[in-house]
Coordinates of N, CA and C in Angstrom, one line a residue:
W7 N -69.6 21.2 42.1 CA -68.4 20.3 42.1 C -67.8 20.1 40.7
R8 N -66.5 20.2 40.7 CA -65.7 20.2 39.5 C -64.6 19.1 39.7
P9 N -64.4 18.2 38.7 CA -63.4 17.2 38.9 C -62.0 17.8 39.0
S10 N -61.1 17.2 39.7 CA -59.8 17.8 39.7 C -59.1 17.5 38.3
P11 N -58.3 18.4 37.9 CA -57.6 18.1 36.6 C -56.7 16.9 36.7
R12 N -56.5 16.2 35.7 CA -55.7 15.0 35.6 C -54.3 15.5 35.5
P13 N -53.3 14.7 36.1 CA -51.9 15.1 35.8 C -51.5 14.8 34.3
N14 N -50.7 15.6 33.9 CA -50.1 15.4 32.5 C -49.0 14.3 32.5
P15 N -49.3 13.2 31.8 CA -48.3 12.1 31.9 C -47.0 12.4 31.3
N16 N -46.9 13.4 30.4 CA -45.7 13.8 29.7 C -45.4 15.3 30.1
P17 N -44.7 15.5 31.2 CA -44.6 17.0 31.6 C -43.9 17.8 30.6
N18 N -43.0 17.3 29.6 CA -42.3 18.1 28.7 C -42.7 17.6 27.2
P19 N -44.0 17.9 26.9 CA -44.4 17.5 25.5 C -43.8 18.3 24.4
S20 N -43.3 17.5 23.5 CA -42.7 18.2 22.3 C -43.8 18.5 21.2
P21 N -43.5 19.6 20.4 CA -44.6 19.9 19.5 C -44.9 18.8 18.5
N22 N -44.0 18.0 18.1 CA -44.1 16.8 17.2 C -43.5 15.6 17.7
P23 N -44.2 14.9 18.7 CA -43.6 13.7 19.2 C -43.2 12.6 18.1
N24 N -44.0 12.6 17.1 CA -43.7 11.5 16.0 C -43.5 12.3 14.7
P25 N -42.2 12.5 14.3 CA -41.9 13.3 13.0 C -42.5 12.7 11.9
N26 N -42.6 11.4 11.8 CA -43.1 10.8 10.6 C -44.5 10.3 10.9
P27 N -45.6 11.0 10.5 CA -46.9 10.5 10.9 C -47.4 9.3 10.2
N28 N -46.7 8.7 9.2 CA -47.1 7.5 8.6 C -46.4 6.3 9.4
R29 N -45.6 6.5 10.3 CA -44.9 5.4 11.1 C -45.0 5.7 12.5
S30 N -45.6 4.6 13.2 CA -45.7 4.7 14.6 C -44.4 4.4 15.3
P31 N -44.1 5.0 16.5 CA -42.9 4.7 17.2 C -42.7 3.2 17.4
G32 N -41.6 2.8 17.0 CA -41.2 1.3 17.3 C -41.8 0.4 16.4
A33 N -42.6 0.7 15.4 CA -43.3 -0.2 14.5 C -42.2 -0.7 13.6
T34 N -42.3 -2.0 13.1 CA -41.4 -2.5 12.2 C -41.9 -2.4 10.9
D35 N -41.1 -2.4 9.9 CA -41.6 -2.4 8.4 C -42.4 -3.5 8.1
A36 N -42.1 -4.5 8.6 CA -43.0 -5.8 8.3 C -44.4 -5.7 8.9
Y37 N -44.5 -5.2 10.0 CA -45.8 -5.0 10.7 C -46.5 -3.9 9.9
L38 N -45.8 -2.8 9.5 CA -46.5 -1.8 8.8 C -47.0 -2.4 7.5
S39 N -46.2 -3.1 6.8 CA -46.7 -3.6 5.5 C -47.9 -4.5 5.5
S40 N -47.9 -5.2 6.7 CA -49.1 -6.1 6.9 C -50.4 -5.3 7.1
L41 N -50.3 -4.1 7.5 CA -51.4 -3.2 7.7 C -51.8 -2.4 6.4
T42 N -50.9 -2.3 5.5 CA -51.1 -1.6 4.3 C -52.0 -2.4 3.4
P43 N -53.0 -1.8 2.8 CA -53.8 -2.5 1.9 C -53.1 -2.9 0.6
Q44 N -53.1 -4.2 0.2 CA -52.5 -4.7 -0.9 C -53.4 -4.7 -2.1
P45 N -52.9 -4.6 -3.3 CA -53.7 -4.7 -4.5 C -54.2 -6.0 -4.7
P46 N -55.4 -6.3 -5.3 CA -55.8 -7.7 -5.5 C -54.7 -8.4 -6.5
P47 N -54.7 -9.7 -6.5 CA -53.7 -10.4 -7.4 C -54.2 -10.1 -8.8
P48 N -53.2 -9.9 -9.8 CA -53.5 -9.6 -11.1 C -54.2 -10.8 -11.8
L49 N -55.1 -10.4 -12.7 CA -55.9 -11.4 -13.4 C -55.3 -11.6 -14.9
A50 N -54.0 -11.2 -15.0 CA -53.3 -11.4 -16.3 C -53.2 -12.9 -16.6
G51 N -53.4 -13.3 -17.7 CA -53.3 -14.7 -18.2 C -54.5 -15.5 -17.9
L52 N -55.6 -15.0 -17.2 CA -56.8 -15.8 -17.0 C -57.7 -15.4 -18.1
S53 N -58.4 -16.4 -18.6 CA -59.4 -16.2 -19.6 C -60.7 -15.6 -18.9
K54 N -61.5 -15.1 -19.8 CA -62.8 -14.5 -19.2 C -64.0 -15.4 -19.9
V55 N -65.1 -15.3 -19.1 CA -66.4 -16.1 -19.6 C -67.3 -14.9 -19.9
Y56 N -67.7 -14.9 -21.2 CA -68.6 -13.9 -21.6 C -70.1 -14.4 -21.9
E57 N -70.4 -15.7 -21.4 CA -71.7 -16.2 -21.7 C -72.5 -15.9 -20.5
T58 N -72.0 -15.3 -19.4 CA -72.8 -15.2 -18.1 C -72.7 -13.7 -17.7
S59 N -73.8 -13.2 -17.2 CA -73.8 -11.9 -16.7 C -74.8 -11.7 -15.6
V60 N -74.6 -10.9 -14.5 CA -75.5 -10.6 -13.5 C -76.0 -9.2 -14.0
C61 N -77.3 -9.0 -14.2 CA -77.8 -7.8 -14.8 C -79.2 -7.6 -14.3
I62 N -79.6 -6.3 -14.5 CA -81.1 -5.9 -14.3 C -81.8 -5.8 -15.6
V63 N -82.8 -6.6 -15.8 CA -83.7 -6.5 -17.0 C -85.0 -6.0 -16.6
P64 N -85.5 -4.9 -17.2 CA -86.9 -4.3 -17.0 C -87.9 -5.5 -17.4
K65 N -89.0 -5.4 -16.6 CA -90.2 -6.3 -17.0 C -90.7 -5.7 -18.3
P66 N -91.0 -6.6 -19.3 CA -91.5 -6.1 -20.5 C -93.0 -5.3 -20.5
A67 N -93.7 -5.9 -19.6 CA -95.0 -5.3 -19.5 C -95.0 -3.9 -18.8
Q68 N -94.1 -3.6 -18.0 CA -94.0 -2.4 -17.2 C -93.0 -1.4 -17.7
S69 N -92.3 -1.8 -18.8 CA -91.3 -0.8 -19.3 C -91.6 -0.3 -20.6
Q70 N -90.7 0.5 -21.0 CA -91.0 1.0 -22.4 C -89.9 0.4 -23.3
W71 N -90.1 -0.8 -23.6 CA -89.0 -1.5 -24.4 C -88.9 -1.1 -25.8
E72 N -90.0 -0.6 -26.4 CA -89.9 -0.1 -27.7 C -89.0 1.2 -27.8
Q73 N -89.3 2.1 -26.9 CA -88.4 3.3 -26.8 C -86.9 2.9 -26.5
I74 N -86.7 2.0 -25.6 CA -85.4 1.6 -25.3 C -84.7 1.0 -26.5
Q75 N -85.4 0.2 -27.2 CA -84.8 -0.5 -28.4 C -84.5 0.5 -29.5
A76 N -85.4 1.4 -29.6 CA -85.2 2.5 -30.7 C -84.0 3.3 -30.3
V77 N -83.7 3.6 -29.1 CA -82.4 4.3 -28.7 C -81.3 3.3 -29.1
R78 N -81.3 2.1 -28.7 CA -80.3 1.2 -29.0 C -80.0 1.0 -30.5
Y79 N -81.0 1.1 -31.2 CA -80.8 1.0 -32.7 C -80.2 2.3 -33.2
R80 N -80.6 3.5 -32.7 CA -80.0 4.7 -33.2 C -78.5 4.7 -32.8
V81 N -78.1 4.3 -31.7 CA -76.7 4.3 -31.3 C -75.9 3.1 -31.9
R82 N -76.6 2.3 -32.6 CA -75.9 1.1 -33.2 C -75.5 0.1 -32.1
D83 N -76.2 -0.1 -31.1 CA -75.8 -1.1 -30.0 C -75.6 -2.5 -30.8
A84 N -74.3 -3.0 -30.5 CA -73.9 -4.4 -31.1 C -74.7 -5.4 -30.7
G85 N -75.2 -5.4 -29.4 CA -76.1 -6.4 -28.8 C -77.6 -6.3 -28.9
L86 N -78.0 -5.4 -29.8 CA -79.3 -5.1 -29.9 C -80.2 -6.3 -30.2
Y87 N -79.7 -7.2 -31.0 CA -80.6 -8.4 -31.4 C -80.2 -9.6 -30.6
R88 N -79.1 -9.5 -29.8 CA -78.7 -10.6 -29.1 C -79.2 -10.6 -27.6
W89 N -79.2 -9.4 -27.0 CA -79.6 -9.1 -25.6 C -80.8 -8.3 -25.4
P90 N -81.7 -8.6 -24.5 CA -82.8 -7.6 -24.3 C -82.3 -6.3 -23.5
P91 N -83.1 -5.3 -23.4 CA -82.6 -4.2 -22.6 C -82.2 -4.6 -21.2
H92 N -81.0 -4.1 -20.8 CA -80.6 -4.5 -19.5 C -79.5 -3.6 -19.0
I93 N -79.1 -3.7 -17.8 CA -77.9 -3.0 -17.1 C -77.0 -3.9 -16.5
N94 N -75.9 -4.1 -17.0 CA -74.9 -5.1 -16.4 C -74.4 -4.6 -15.1
L95 N -74.5 -5.6 -14.2 CA -73.8 -5.3 -13.0 C -72.5 -6.0 -12.7
L96 N -72.4 -7.2 -13.2 CA -71.1 -8.0 -13.1 C -71.0 -8.6 -14.5
Y97 N -69.9 -8.3 -15.1 CA -69.6 -8.9 -16.5 C -68.2 -8.5 -17.0
P98 N -67.4 -9.4 -17.4 CA -67.4 -10.8 -17.5 C -67.0 -11.5 -16.3
F99 N -67.1 -12.8 -16.3 CA -66.5 -13.6 -15.1 C -65.1 -14.3 -15.5
V100 N -64.6 -14.8 -14.5 CA -63.3 -15.6 -14.6 C -63.9 -17.1 -14.4
P101 N -63.4 -17.9 -15.3 CA -63.8 -19.3 -15.4 C -63.6 -20.1 -14.0
K102 N -64.4 -20.8 -13.6 CA -64.3 -21.6 -12.5 C -63.3 -22.8 -12.7
K103 N -62.2 -22.9 -11.9 CA -61.2 -23.9 -12.2 C -61.3 -24.9 -11.0

């Protein structure tokens, strides 16, 4: 048993029915602009909070803090004496208003 072929809804298909692939037929510019991802609002003019960070800090007992600190000393890490060995995930923050 074989299904019967479906009839072609468009008997005269053109090679390129939509010459502009970025524009759907009949779509308005306002509709298309609502679908286009917009950049986030600029953060210009907002101050930053440097006292808070979300970071990963290795456990002192299970890590090689001495070796990490030695590398930080050799590369002259400005935060060597202020911060423990860490990996920043989120830093800085925008102040809560």
